[in-house]
Short mmCIF file of N, CA, C and O in Angstrom, two decimals:
data_model
loop_
_atom_site.label_atom_id
_atom_site.label_comp_id
_atom_site.label_asym_id
_atom_site.label_seq_id
_atom_site.Cartn_x
_atom_site.Cartn_y
_atom_site.Cartn_z
N ALA A 1 52.16 -63.86 6.39
CA ALA A 1 50.76 -64.13 6.60
C ALA A 1 50.53 -64.77 7.97
O ALA A 1 49.52 -64.51 8.61
N PHE A 2 51.45 -65.59 8.43
CA PHE A 2 51.31 -66.27 9.72
C PHE A 2 51.17 -65.28 10.87
O PHE A 2 50.41 -65.51 11.81
N ASP A 3 51.91 -64.18 10.80
CA ASP A 3 51.88 -63.18 11.87
C ASP A 3 50.73 -62.20 11.74
O ASP A 3 50.54 -61.36 12.62
N TYR A 4 49.96 -62.27 10.65
CA TYR A 4 48.92 -61.28 10.38
C TYR A 4 47.51 -61.87 10.33
O TYR A 4 46.57 -61.24 10.78
N MET A 5 47.37 -63.07 9.79
CA MET A 5 46.05 -63.67 9.59
C MET A 5 45.71 -64.61 10.74
O MET A 5 46.58 -65.06 11.48
N GLY A 6 44.42 -64.92 10.89
CA GLY A 6 43.97 -65.82 11.94
C GLY A 6 43.73 -65.05 13.22
O GLY A 6 43.29 -63.90 13.20
N ALA A 7 43.99 -65.66 14.36
CA ALA A 7 43.83 -65.03 15.67
C ALA A 7 45.20 -64.62 16.18
O ALA A 7 46.08 -65.45 16.36
N ILE A 8 45.37 -63.34 16.43
CA ILE A 8 46.64 -62.80 16.90
C ILE A 8 46.40 -62.10 18.22
O ILE A 8 45.58 -61.18 18.31
N ARG A 9 47.11 -62.54 19.26
CA ARG A 9 46.97 -61.87 20.56
C ARG A 9 47.88 -60.66 20.62
O ARG A 9 49.07 -60.74 20.31
N LYS A 10 47.30 -59.55 21.00
CA LYS A 10 48.06 -58.35 21.31
C LYS A 10 48.01 -58.19 22.81
O LYS A 10 47.53 -59.08 23.51
N GLU A 11 48.45 -57.09 23.36
CA GLU A 11 48.55 -56.93 24.81
C GLU A 11 47.25 -57.29 25.54
O GLU A 11 47.22 -58.18 26.37
N ASP A 12 46.18 -56.60 25.24
CA ASP A 12 44.93 -56.82 25.97
C ASP A 12 43.76 -57.13 25.05
O ASP A 12 42.61 -56.85 25.38
N CYS A 13 44.07 -57.69 23.86
CA CYS A 13 43.01 -58.00 22.91
C CYS A 13 43.47 -59.09 21.93
O CYS A 13 44.64 -59.44 21.89
N PHE A 14 42.52 -59.60 21.20
CA PHE A 14 42.78 -60.53 20.11
C PHE A 14 42.26 -59.92 18.83
O PHE A 14 41.12 -59.44 18.78
N SER A 15 43.07 -59.94 17.78
CA SER A 15 42.63 -59.54 16.45
C SER A 15 42.41 -60.80 15.63
O SER A 15 43.25 -61.70 15.62
N PHE A 16 41.27 -60.86 14.96
CA PHE A 16 40.94 -61.96 14.07
C PHE A 16 40.90 -61.41 12.66
O PHE A 16 40.21 -60.42 12.39
N ARG A 17 41.64 -62.05 11.75
CA ARG A 17 41.65 -61.63 10.34
C ARG A 17 41.55 -62.85 9.44
O ARG A 17 42.12 -63.90 9.73
N VAL A 18 40.83 -62.67 8.34
CA VAL A 18 40.66 -63.75 7.37
C VAL A 18 40.56 -63.13 5.97
O VAL A 18 40.09 -62.00 5.82
N TRP A 19 41.00 -63.88 4.99
CA TRP A 19 40.87 -63.45 3.60
C TRP A 19 39.64 -64.15 3.02
O TRP A 19 39.58 -65.38 2.96
N ALA A 20 38.64 -63.36 2.65
CA ALA A 20 37.40 -63.88 2.08
C ALA A 20 36.92 -62.89 1.02
O ALA A 20 36.00 -62.10 1.26
N PRO A 21 37.55 -62.91 -0.16
CA PRO A 21 37.30 -61.87 -1.16
C PRO A 21 35.89 -61.87 -1.74
O PRO A 21 35.42 -60.82 -2.20
N ASN A 22 35.19 -62.98 -1.71
CA ASN A 22 33.85 -63.04 -2.29
C ASN A 22 32.74 -63.00 -1.25
O ASN A 22 31.57 -63.19 -1.57
N ALA A 23 33.09 -62.75 0.00
CA ALA A 23 32.11 -62.78 1.08
C ALA A 23 31.26 -61.52 1.11
O ALA A 23 31.73 -60.42 0.81
N ASP A 24 30.01 -61.70 1.51
CA ASP A 24 29.12 -60.58 1.79
C ASP A 24 29.09 -60.29 3.29
O ASP A 24 28.78 -59.18 3.70
N PHE A 25 29.40 -61.32 4.09
CA PHE A 25 29.38 -61.19 5.55
C PHE A 25 30.37 -62.18 6.13
O PHE A 25 30.46 -63.32 5.68
N VAL A 26 31.13 -61.75 7.15
CA VAL A 26 32.07 -62.61 7.86
C VAL A 26 31.95 -62.31 9.35
O VAL A 26 31.83 -61.15 9.76
N SER A 27 31.97 -63.36 10.16
CA SER A 27 32.00 -63.19 11.60
C SER A 27 32.94 -64.23 12.20
O SER A 27 33.32 -65.19 11.53
N VAL A 28 33.29 -64.02 13.45
CA VAL A 28 34.08 -65.01 14.17
C VAL A 28 33.16 -65.62 15.22
O VAL A 28 32.40 -64.93 15.90
N VAL A 29 33.19 -66.95 15.30
CA VAL A 29 32.37 -67.68 16.25
C VAL A 29 33.28 -68.58 17.07
O VAL A 29 34.34 -69.01 16.59
N GLY A 30 32.89 -68.85 18.31
CA GLY A 30 33.74 -69.71 19.11
C GLY A 30 33.22 -69.89 20.51
O GLY A 30 32.10 -69.50 20.85
N ASP A 31 34.09 -70.48 21.34
CA ASP A 31 33.76 -70.72 22.74
C ASP A 31 33.34 -69.42 23.45
O ASP A 31 32.48 -69.44 24.33
N PHE A 32 33.93 -68.31 23.07
CA PHE A 32 33.73 -67.03 23.73
C PHE A 32 32.39 -66.37 23.43
O PHE A 32 32.00 -65.43 24.10
N ASN A 33 31.68 -66.82 22.39
CA ASN A 33 30.37 -66.24 22.08
C ASN A 33 29.30 -67.31 21.84
O ASN A 33 28.32 -67.06 21.14
N SER A 34 29.51 -68.48 22.42
CA SER A 34 28.57 -69.60 22.31
C SER A 34 28.27 -69.96 20.85
O SER A 34 27.18 -70.41 20.54
N TRP A 35 29.23 -69.73 19.97
CA TRP A 35 29.14 -70.09 18.56
C TRP A 35 27.98 -69.40 17.84
O TRP A 35 27.40 -69.92 16.89
N GLU A 36 27.65 -68.20 18.29
CA GLU A 36 26.60 -67.40 17.66
C GLU A 36 27.15 -66.76 16.38
O GLU A 36 28.10 -65.99 16.43
N ARG A 37 26.54 -67.06 15.27
CA ARG A 37 27.07 -66.65 13.96
C ARG A 37 27.03 -65.15 13.70
O ARG A 37 27.79 -64.65 12.88
N TYR A 38 26.15 -64.41 14.35
CA TYR A 38 26.00 -63.00 14.01
C TYR A 38 26.42 -62.05 15.15
O TYR A 38 26.25 -60.85 15.03
N SER A 39 27.00 -62.57 16.21
CA SER A 39 27.31 -61.70 17.36
C SER A 39 28.64 -60.95 17.23
O SER A 39 28.81 -59.92 17.88
N ASN A 40 29.58 -61.42 16.42
CA ASN A 40 30.87 -60.74 16.27
C ASN A 40 31.25 -60.60 14.80
O ASN A 40 32.16 -61.27 14.30
N PRO A 41 30.57 -59.69 14.07
CA PRO A 41 30.87 -59.51 12.65
C PRO A 41 32.22 -58.81 12.43
O PRO A 41 32.61 -57.94 13.20
N LEU A 42 32.91 -59.23 11.39
CA LEU A 42 34.15 -58.60 10.99
C LEU A 42 33.85 -57.47 10.02
O LEU A 42 32.77 -57.43 9.40
N THR A 43 34.81 -56.57 9.86
CA THR A 43 34.72 -55.46 8.91
C THR A 43 35.71 -55.71 7.79
O THR A 43 36.87 -56.07 8.05
N ARG A 44 35.27 -55.50 6.55
CA ARG A 44 36.19 -55.60 5.41
C ARG A 44 37.14 -54.42 5.49
O ARG A 44 36.71 -53.27 5.51
N ILE A 45 38.46 -54.71 5.54
CA ILE A 45 39.44 -53.64 5.70
C ILE A 45 40.26 -53.38 4.44
O ILE A 45 41.00 -52.40 4.39
N THR A 46 40.16 -54.27 3.43
CA THR A 46 40.84 -54.03 2.15
C THR A 46 39.90 -54.38 1.01
O THR A 46 39.01 -55.22 1.15
N SER A 47 40.14 -53.77 -0.13
CA SER A 47 39.33 -54.10 -1.32
C SER A 47 39.66 -55.50 -1.82
O SER A 47 38.86 -56.10 -2.54
N GLY A 48 40.79 -56.05 -1.40
CA GLY A 48 41.18 -57.39 -1.79
C GLY A 48 40.51 -58.50 -0.98
O GLY A 48 40.69 -59.67 -1.26
N GLY A 49 39.75 -58.13 0.05
CA GLY A 49 38.96 -59.11 0.77
C GLY A 49 39.47 -59.55 2.12
O GLY A 49 39.12 -60.62 2.59
N ILE A 50 40.28 -58.73 2.79
CA ILE A 50 40.69 -59.06 4.15
C ILE A 50 39.68 -58.44 5.12
O ILE A 50 39.32 -57.27 5.00
N TRP A 51 39.22 -59.27 6.06
CA TRP A 51 38.23 -58.89 7.06
C TRP A 51 38.88 -58.94 8.43
O TRP A 51 39.76 -59.77 8.67
N GLU A 52 38.42 -58.09 9.38
CA GLU A 52 39.06 -58.01 10.68
C GLU A 52 38.07 -57.62 11.78
O GLU A 52 37.12 -56.88 11.54
N ILE A 53 38.34 -58.11 12.99
CA ILE A 53 37.68 -57.65 14.21
C ILE A 53 38.69 -57.76 15.34
O ILE A 53 39.56 -58.63 15.33
N THR A 54 38.59 -56.87 16.31
CA THR A 54 39.42 -56.94 17.52
C THR A 54 38.49 -57.06 18.71
O THR A 54 37.55 -56.27 18.86
N LEU A 55 38.77 -58.06 19.55
CA LEU A 55 37.96 -58.31 20.74
C LEU A 55 38.85 -58.25 21.97
O LEU A 55 40.01 -58.66 21.93
N PRO A 56 38.31 -57.75 23.09
CA PRO A 56 39.11 -57.64 24.31
C PRO A 56 39.46 -59.01 24.89
O PRO A 56 38.68 -59.96 24.77
N SER A 57 40.61 -59.10 25.52
CA SER A 57 41.06 -60.38 26.07
C SER A 57 40.26 -60.80 27.30
O SER A 57 40.38 -61.94 27.73
N ASP A 58 39.44 -59.92 27.87
CA ASP A 58 38.56 -60.38 28.95
C ASP A 58 37.38 -61.16 28.39
O ASP A 58 36.69 -61.86 29.12
N LYS A 59 37.16 -61.07 27.08
CA LYS A 59 36.10 -61.84 26.43
C LYS A 59 36.66 -63.13 25.82
O LYS A 59 36.05 -64.18 25.92
N VAL A 60 37.80 -63.05 25.17
CA VAL A 60 38.44 -64.20 24.52
C VAL A 60 39.60 -64.66 25.39
O VAL A 60 40.40 -63.85 25.83
N LYS A 61 39.67 -65.96 25.63
CA LYS A 61 40.74 -66.51 26.46
C LYS A 61 41.69 -67.35 25.62
O LYS A 61 41.30 -67.92 24.59
N ASN A 62 42.95 -67.44 26.04
CA ASN A 62 43.90 -68.34 25.39
C ASN A 62 43.31 -69.74 25.38
O ASN A 62 42.80 -70.20 26.41
N GLY A 63 43.36 -70.40 24.26
CA GLY A 63 42.86 -71.76 24.15
C GLY A 63 41.42 -71.87 23.68
O GLY A 63 40.95 -72.97 23.40
N ASP A 64 40.68 -70.75 23.62
CA ASP A 64 39.32 -70.80 23.09
C ASP A 64 39.35 -71.29 21.64
O ASP A 64 40.20 -70.86 20.85
N LYS A 65 38.44 -72.17 21.31
CA LYS A 65 38.31 -72.63 19.93
C LYS A 65 37.49 -71.60 19.16
O LYS A 65 36.58 -70.98 19.72
N TYR A 66 37.81 -71.43 17.87
CA TYR A 66 37.07 -70.48 17.04
C TYR A 66 37.07 -70.93 15.59
O TYR A 66 37.89 -71.75 15.16
N LYS A 67 36.14 -70.38 14.84
CA LYS A 67 36.08 -70.53 13.39
C LYS A 67 35.53 -69.23 12.81
O LYS A 67 34.98 -68.40 13.54
N PHE A 68 35.69 -69.08 11.50
CA PHE A 68 35.09 -67.95 10.82
C PHE A 68 33.81 -68.42 10.13
O PHE A 68 33.80 -69.49 9.50
N PHE A 69 32.76 -67.64 10.25
CA PHE A 69 31.51 -67.88 9.53
C PHE A 69 31.53 -66.95 8.33
O PHE A 69 31.62 -65.72 8.48
N ILE A 70 31.51 -67.52 7.15
CA ILE A 70 31.61 -66.76 5.91
C ILE A 70 30.35 -67.00 5.10
O ILE A 70 29.94 -68.14 4.88
N LYS A 71 29.74 -65.90 4.67
CA LYS A 71 28.47 -66.00 3.93
C LYS A 71 28.55 -65.14 2.68
O LYS A 71 29.07 -64.02 2.71
N ASN A 72 28.09 -65.70 1.57
CA ASN A 72 27.83 -64.90 0.38
C ASN A 72 26.43 -65.23 -0.09
O ASN A 72 25.71 -65.98 0.57
N LYS A 73 26.02 -64.72 -1.22
CA LYS A 73 24.62 -64.88 -1.63
C LYS A 73 24.24 -66.34 -1.86
O LYS A 73 23.08 -66.69 -1.77
N ASP A 74 25.22 -67.22 -2.13
CA ASP A 74 24.91 -68.61 -2.46
C ASP A 74 25.23 -69.61 -1.36
O ASP A 74 24.66 -70.69 -1.33
N LYS A 75 26.18 -69.28 -0.47
CA LYS A 75 26.69 -70.29 0.46
C LYS A 75 26.95 -69.72 1.84
O LYS A 75 27.16 -68.53 2.00
N GLU A 76 26.95 -70.64 2.82
CA GLU A 76 27.42 -70.34 4.17
C GLU A 76 28.47 -71.36 4.52
O GLU A 76 28.33 -72.55 4.19
N LEU A 77 29.55 -70.93 5.20
CA LEU A 77 30.68 -71.80 5.47
C LEU A 77 31.25 -71.48 6.84
O LEU A 77 31.41 -70.31 7.20
N LEU A 78 31.58 -72.50 7.61
CA LEU A 78 32.36 -72.37 8.84
C LEU A 78 33.75 -72.91 8.56
O LEU A 78 33.90 -74.05 8.14
N THR A 79 34.77 -72.08 8.76
CA THR A 79 36.12 -72.49 8.43
C THR A 79 37.12 -71.94 9.43
O THR A 79 36.84 -70.95 10.10
N THR A 80 38.27 -72.57 9.54
CA THR A 80 39.33 -72.06 10.41
C THR A 80 40.31 -71.25 9.60
O THR A 80 40.39 -71.33 8.42
#
């Protein structure tokens, strides 16, 4: 899980993945997008609730702080 979940740098991009099985919406927020909750939505990639987005490394820099914004019908949560 350590090598797959969270923020993983590849050659020229960063992949962000999180497990949020009950989420209706997930995005990544951070220094690179001024903490805007809806600017970088993730896509659900498994029926078990793994969400993912890949962003270019010219947008995300090493050391940028980030969190996941997770929303379902009842709650909103910012989490790492």
